[in-house]
Short mmCIF file of C-alpha atoms and ligand atoms in Angstrom, two decimals:
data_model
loop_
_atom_site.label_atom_id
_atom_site.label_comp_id
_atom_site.label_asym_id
_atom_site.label_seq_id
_atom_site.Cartn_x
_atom_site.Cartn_y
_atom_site.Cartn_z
CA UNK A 1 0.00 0.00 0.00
CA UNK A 2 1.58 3.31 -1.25
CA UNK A 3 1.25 6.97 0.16
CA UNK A 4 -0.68 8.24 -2.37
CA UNK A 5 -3.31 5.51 -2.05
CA UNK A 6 -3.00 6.44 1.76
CA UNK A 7 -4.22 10.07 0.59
CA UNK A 8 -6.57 9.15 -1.43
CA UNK A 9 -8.42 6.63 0.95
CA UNK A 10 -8.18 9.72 3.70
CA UNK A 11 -9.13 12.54 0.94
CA UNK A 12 -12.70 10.32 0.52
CA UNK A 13 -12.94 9.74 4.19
CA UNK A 14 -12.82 13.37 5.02
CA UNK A 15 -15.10 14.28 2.50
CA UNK A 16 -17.57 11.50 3.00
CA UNK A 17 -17.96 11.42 6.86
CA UNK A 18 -14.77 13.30 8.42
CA UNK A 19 -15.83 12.73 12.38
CA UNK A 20 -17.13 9.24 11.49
CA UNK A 21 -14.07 8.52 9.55
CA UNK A 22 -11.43 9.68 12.57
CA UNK A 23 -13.57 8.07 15.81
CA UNK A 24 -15.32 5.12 13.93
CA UNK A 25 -17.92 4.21 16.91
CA UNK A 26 -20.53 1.97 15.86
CA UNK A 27 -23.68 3.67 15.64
CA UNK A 28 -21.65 7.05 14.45
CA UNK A 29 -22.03 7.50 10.64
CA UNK A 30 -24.01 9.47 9.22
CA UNK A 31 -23.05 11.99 10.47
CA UNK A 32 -23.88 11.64 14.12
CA UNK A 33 -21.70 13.07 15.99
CA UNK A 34 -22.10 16.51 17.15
CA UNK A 35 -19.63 18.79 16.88
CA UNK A 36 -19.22 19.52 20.77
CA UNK A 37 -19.10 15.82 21.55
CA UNK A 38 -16.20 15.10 19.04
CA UNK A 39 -14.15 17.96 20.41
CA UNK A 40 -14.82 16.86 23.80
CA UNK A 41 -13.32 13.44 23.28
CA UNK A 42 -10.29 15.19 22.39
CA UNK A 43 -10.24 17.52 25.40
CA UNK A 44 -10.44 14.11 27.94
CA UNK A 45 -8.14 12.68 25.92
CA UNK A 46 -5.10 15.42 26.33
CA UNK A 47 -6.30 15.72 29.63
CA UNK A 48 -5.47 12.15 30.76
CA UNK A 49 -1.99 13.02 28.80
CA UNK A 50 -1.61 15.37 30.82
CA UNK A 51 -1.92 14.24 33.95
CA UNK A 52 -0.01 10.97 33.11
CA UNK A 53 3.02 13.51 32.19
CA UNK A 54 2.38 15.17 35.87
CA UNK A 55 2.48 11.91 37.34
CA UNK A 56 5.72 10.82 35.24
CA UNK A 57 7.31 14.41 36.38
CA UNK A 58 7.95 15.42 32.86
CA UNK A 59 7.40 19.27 32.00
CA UNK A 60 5.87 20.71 28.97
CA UNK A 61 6.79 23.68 27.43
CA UNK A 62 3.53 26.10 26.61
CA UNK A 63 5.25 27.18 23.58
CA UNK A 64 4.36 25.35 20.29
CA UNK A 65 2.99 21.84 20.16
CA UNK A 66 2.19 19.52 16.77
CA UNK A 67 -0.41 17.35 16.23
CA UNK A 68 0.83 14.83 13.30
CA UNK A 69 -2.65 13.42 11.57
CA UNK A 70 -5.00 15.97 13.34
CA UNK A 71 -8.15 15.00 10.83
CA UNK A 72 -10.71 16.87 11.48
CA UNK A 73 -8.32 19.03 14.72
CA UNK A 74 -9.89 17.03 17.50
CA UNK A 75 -6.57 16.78 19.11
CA UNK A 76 -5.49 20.20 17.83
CA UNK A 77 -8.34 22.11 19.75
CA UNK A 78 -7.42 20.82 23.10
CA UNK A 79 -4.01 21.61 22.41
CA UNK A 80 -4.49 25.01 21.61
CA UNK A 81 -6.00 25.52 25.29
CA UNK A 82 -2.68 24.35 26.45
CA UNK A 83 0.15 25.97 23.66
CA UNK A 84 0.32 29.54 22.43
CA UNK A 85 0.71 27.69 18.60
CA UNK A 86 -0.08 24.37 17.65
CA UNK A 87 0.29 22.98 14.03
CA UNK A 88 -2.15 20.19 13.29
CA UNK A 89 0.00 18.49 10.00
CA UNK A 90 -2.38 15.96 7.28
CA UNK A 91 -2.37 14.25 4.76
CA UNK A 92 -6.01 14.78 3.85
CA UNK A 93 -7.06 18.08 1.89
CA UNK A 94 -11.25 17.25 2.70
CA UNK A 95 -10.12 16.65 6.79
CA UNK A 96 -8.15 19.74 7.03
CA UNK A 97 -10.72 22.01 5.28
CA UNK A 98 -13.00 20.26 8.15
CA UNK A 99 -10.69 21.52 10.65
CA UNK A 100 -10.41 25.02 9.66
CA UNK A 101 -14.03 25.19 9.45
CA UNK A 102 -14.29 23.65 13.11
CA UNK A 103 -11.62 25.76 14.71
CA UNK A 104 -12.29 28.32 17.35
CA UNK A 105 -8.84 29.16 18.71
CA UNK A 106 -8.81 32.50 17.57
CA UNK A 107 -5.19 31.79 15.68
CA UNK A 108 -3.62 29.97 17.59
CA UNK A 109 -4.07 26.75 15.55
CA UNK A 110 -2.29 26.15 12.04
CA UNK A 111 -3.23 23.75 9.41
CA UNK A 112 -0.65 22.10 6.96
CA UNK A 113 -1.43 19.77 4.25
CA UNK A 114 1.39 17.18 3.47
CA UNK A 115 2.01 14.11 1.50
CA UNK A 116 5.67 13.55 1.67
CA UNK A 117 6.64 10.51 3.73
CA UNK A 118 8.63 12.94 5.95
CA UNK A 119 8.12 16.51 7.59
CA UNK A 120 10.66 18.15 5.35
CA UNK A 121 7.84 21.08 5.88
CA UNK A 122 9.06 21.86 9.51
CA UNK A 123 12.01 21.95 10.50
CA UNK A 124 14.36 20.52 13.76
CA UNK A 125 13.91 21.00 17.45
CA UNK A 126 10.96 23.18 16.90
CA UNK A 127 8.23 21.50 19.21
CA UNK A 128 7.28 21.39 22.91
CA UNK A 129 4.97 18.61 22.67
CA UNK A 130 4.51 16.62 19.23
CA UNK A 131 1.42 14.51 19.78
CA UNK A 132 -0.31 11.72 17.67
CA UNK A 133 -3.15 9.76 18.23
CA UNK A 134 -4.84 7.29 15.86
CA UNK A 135 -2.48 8.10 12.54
CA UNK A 136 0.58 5.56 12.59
CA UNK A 137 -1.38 2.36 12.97
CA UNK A 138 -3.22 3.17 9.70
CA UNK A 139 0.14 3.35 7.81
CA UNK A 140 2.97 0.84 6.77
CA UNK A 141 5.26 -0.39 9.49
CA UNK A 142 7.73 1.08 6.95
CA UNK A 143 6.46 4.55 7.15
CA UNK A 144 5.11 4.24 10.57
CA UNK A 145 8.93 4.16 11.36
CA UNK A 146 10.04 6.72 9.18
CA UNK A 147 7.32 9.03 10.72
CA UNK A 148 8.36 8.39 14.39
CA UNK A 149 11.68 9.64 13.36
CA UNK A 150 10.76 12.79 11.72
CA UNK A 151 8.44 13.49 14.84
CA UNK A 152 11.46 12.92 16.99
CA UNK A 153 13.36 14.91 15.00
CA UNK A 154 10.98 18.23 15.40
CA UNK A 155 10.93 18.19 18.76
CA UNK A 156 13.29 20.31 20.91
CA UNK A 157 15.69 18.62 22.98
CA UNK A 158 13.97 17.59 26.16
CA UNK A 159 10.56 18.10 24.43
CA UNK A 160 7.67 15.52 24.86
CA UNK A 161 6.80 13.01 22.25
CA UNK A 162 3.43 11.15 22.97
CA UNK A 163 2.24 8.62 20.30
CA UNK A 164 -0.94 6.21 20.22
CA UNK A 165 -1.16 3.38 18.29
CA UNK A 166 -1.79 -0.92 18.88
CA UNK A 167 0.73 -2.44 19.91
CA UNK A 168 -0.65 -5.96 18.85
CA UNK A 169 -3.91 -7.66 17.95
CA UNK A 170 -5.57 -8.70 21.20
CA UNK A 171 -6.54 -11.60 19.15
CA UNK A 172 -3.23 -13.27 17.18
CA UNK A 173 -4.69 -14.46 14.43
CA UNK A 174 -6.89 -11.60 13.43
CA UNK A 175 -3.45 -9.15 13.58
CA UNK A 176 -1.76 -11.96 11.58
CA UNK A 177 -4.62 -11.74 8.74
CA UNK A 178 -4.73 -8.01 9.21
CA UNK A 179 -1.00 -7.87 8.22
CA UNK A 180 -0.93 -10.36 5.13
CA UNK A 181 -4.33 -9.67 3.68
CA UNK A 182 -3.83 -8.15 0.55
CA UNK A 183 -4.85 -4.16 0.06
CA UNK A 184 -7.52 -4.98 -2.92
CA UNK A 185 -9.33 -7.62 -0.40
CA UNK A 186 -9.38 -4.93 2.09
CA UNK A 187 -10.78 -2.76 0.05
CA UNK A 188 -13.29 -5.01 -0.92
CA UNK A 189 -14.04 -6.06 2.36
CA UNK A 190 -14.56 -2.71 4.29
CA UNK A 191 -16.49 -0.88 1.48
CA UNK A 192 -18.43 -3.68 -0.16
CA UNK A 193 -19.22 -5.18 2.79
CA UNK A 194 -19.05 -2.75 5.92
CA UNK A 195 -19.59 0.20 3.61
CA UNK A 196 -17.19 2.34 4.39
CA UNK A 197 -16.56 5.41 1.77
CA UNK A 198 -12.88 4.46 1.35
CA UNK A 199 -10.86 1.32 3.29
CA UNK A 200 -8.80 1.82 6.60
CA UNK A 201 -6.27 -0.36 7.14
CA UNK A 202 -4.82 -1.48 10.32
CA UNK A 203 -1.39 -2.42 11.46
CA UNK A 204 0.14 -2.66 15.43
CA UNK A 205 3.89 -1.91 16.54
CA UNK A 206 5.09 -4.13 19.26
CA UNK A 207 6.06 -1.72 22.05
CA UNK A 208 9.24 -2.88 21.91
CA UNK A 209 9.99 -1.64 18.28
CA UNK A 210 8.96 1.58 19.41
CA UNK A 211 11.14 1.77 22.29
CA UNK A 212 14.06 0.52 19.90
CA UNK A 213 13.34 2.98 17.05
CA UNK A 214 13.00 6.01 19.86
CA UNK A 215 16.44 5.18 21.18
CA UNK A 216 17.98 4.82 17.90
CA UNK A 217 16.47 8.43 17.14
CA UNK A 218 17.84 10.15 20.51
CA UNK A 219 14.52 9.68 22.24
CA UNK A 220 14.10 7.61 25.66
CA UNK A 221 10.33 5.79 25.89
CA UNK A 222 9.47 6.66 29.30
CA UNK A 223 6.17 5.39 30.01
CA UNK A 224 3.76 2.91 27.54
CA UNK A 225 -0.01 2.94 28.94
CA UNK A 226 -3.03 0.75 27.72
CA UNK A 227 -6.39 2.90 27.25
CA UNK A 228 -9.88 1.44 25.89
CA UNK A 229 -11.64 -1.46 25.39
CA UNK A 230 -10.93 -2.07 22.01
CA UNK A 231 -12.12 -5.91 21.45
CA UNK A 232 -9.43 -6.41 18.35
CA UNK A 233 -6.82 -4.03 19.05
CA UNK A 234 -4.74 -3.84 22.37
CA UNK A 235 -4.23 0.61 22.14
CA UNK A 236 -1.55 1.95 24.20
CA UNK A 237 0.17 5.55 24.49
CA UNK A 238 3.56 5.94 24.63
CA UNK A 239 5.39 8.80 25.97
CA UNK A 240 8.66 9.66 25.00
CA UNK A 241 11.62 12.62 26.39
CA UNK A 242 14.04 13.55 23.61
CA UNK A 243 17.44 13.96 24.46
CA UNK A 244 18.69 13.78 28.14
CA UNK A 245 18.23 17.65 28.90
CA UNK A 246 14.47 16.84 30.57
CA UNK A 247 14.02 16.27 34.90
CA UNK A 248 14.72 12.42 35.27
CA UNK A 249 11.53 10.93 35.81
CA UNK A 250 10.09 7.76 37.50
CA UNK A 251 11.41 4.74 35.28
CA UNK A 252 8.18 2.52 34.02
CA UNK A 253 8.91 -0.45 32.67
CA UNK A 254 5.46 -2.44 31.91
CA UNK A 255 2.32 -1.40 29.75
CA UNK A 256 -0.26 -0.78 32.67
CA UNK A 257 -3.99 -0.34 31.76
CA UNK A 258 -5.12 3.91 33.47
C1 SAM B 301 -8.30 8.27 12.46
S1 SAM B 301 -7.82 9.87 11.95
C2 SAM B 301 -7.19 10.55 13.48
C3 SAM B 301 -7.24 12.07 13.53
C4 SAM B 301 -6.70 12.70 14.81
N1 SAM B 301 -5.36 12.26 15.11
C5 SAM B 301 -7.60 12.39 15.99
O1 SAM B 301 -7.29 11.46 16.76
O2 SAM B 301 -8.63 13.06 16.13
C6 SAM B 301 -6.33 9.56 11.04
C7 SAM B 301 -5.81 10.81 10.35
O3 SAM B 301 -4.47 10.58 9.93
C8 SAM B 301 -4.30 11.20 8.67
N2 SAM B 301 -3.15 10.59 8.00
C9 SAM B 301 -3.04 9.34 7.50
N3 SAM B 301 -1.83 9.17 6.96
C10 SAM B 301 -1.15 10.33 7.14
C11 SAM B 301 0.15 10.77 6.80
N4 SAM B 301 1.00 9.97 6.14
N5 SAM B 301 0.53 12.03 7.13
C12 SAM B 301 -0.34 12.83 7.77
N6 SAM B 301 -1.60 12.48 8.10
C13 SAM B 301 -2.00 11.24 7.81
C14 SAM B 301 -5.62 10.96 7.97
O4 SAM B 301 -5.81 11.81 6.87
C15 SAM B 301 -6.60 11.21 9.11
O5 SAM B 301 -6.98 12.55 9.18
#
């Protein structure tokens, strides 16, 4: 599966159901969500951030904070009430024109489009926070990795990295058939079948890759958390220092459900 079929699924998505298409609930096409319930999901969910990075003892600078994949700027909202700038970066033209039309942050918020494999579009050591929820697991393991580095890369030395994605199937053989099947059955599968505009595929990254791939990319995974009750996917957050210039916190060791 290339990048630009990646865009193209996402283009259709946001155009066809964006708040459907970035917190697939059953029962929540349509559309159906209201706009003041999606944003508050993303609220709790920075919130709980948050206070896991209190509870860690890791500061966050206020200054500028990236959301990589915001969609439709769920994540990017709550940020904004946090950061004096926060750049929500996509790869969807149809979900950023949804979060421009959805933002209320009076500037504070800017939208990129970009479908380069990198962030060649911003450059090093320029975040406080680079957040992502919900983005990496729908790419390649390939450019899952390649990501991670580039959103290690823009953060400032002792900045915070937090990432969400599965970090395995909770059921083996389902994340082995989600990994093999080819793209075209997909395809078939989630729009012929389940309907959906455009397909969304799925992949997990073992914890342990992650923690590897931060530490070859100057990073040091400092805490991995489980969240949700996802009955195919096991979801966890990690959180990740760059650099050595941040306090030391607590060491963590084990993924630990909130
Ligand atoms: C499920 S939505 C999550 C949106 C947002 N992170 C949230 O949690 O509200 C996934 C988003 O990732 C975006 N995306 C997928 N691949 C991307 C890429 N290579 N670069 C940037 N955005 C990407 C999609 O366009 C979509 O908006």
């Amino acid at each position: 599966m290339a990048l630009d079929e990646i865009h193209r699924d996402w283009d259709v998505l946001g155009a066809a159901d964006p708040l459907w298409a970035v917190l697939t609930e059953r029962g929540r096409r349509g559309p159906a969500w209201t706009e003041e319930e999606f944003l508050a999901t993303g609220r709790a969910e920075v919130a709980a951030a948050f206070d896991r990075l209190d509870r860690l003892g890791l500061p966050v600078g206020t200054g500028r904070a990236l959301d990589f994949g915001c969609g439709a700027g769920r994540l990017t909202a709550a940020l904004t009430e946090r950061f004096d700038e926060v750049v929500g970066v996509d790869i969807a033209a149809s979900m950023l024109a949804e979060a421009r039309r959805m933002d209320r942050s009076g500037g504070r918020a800017v939208f990129l489009h970009n479908t380069a494999p990198d962030l060649a579009l911003l450059g090093s050591d320029g975040f406080d926070l680079v957040y992502t929820d919900r983005v990496l697991q729908h790419l390649t393991p390939g450019l899952a990795r390649g990501y991670l580095a580039e959103l290690l890369r823009v953060l400032r030395p002792g900045g915070v990295l937090v990432a969400g994605l599965p970090d395995r199937a909770t059921v083996p053989l389902f994340g082995a058939v989600a990994r093999t099947l080819p793209h075209p059955v997909l395809r078939f599968v989630q729009r012929r079948v389940l309907g959906y505009p455009a397909p969304m595929r799925m992949h997990a990254v073992p914890a342990a890759e992650v923690a590897a791939l931060v530490r070859a990319n100057g990073g040091r995974l400092v805490d991995t958390v489980a969240y949700g009750a996802d009955p195919v996917w096991h979801h966890v957050r990690h959180f990740v220092v760059k650099g050595g210039a941040a306090d030391r916190p607590r060491p963590v060791g084990r993924v630990r459900r909130r």
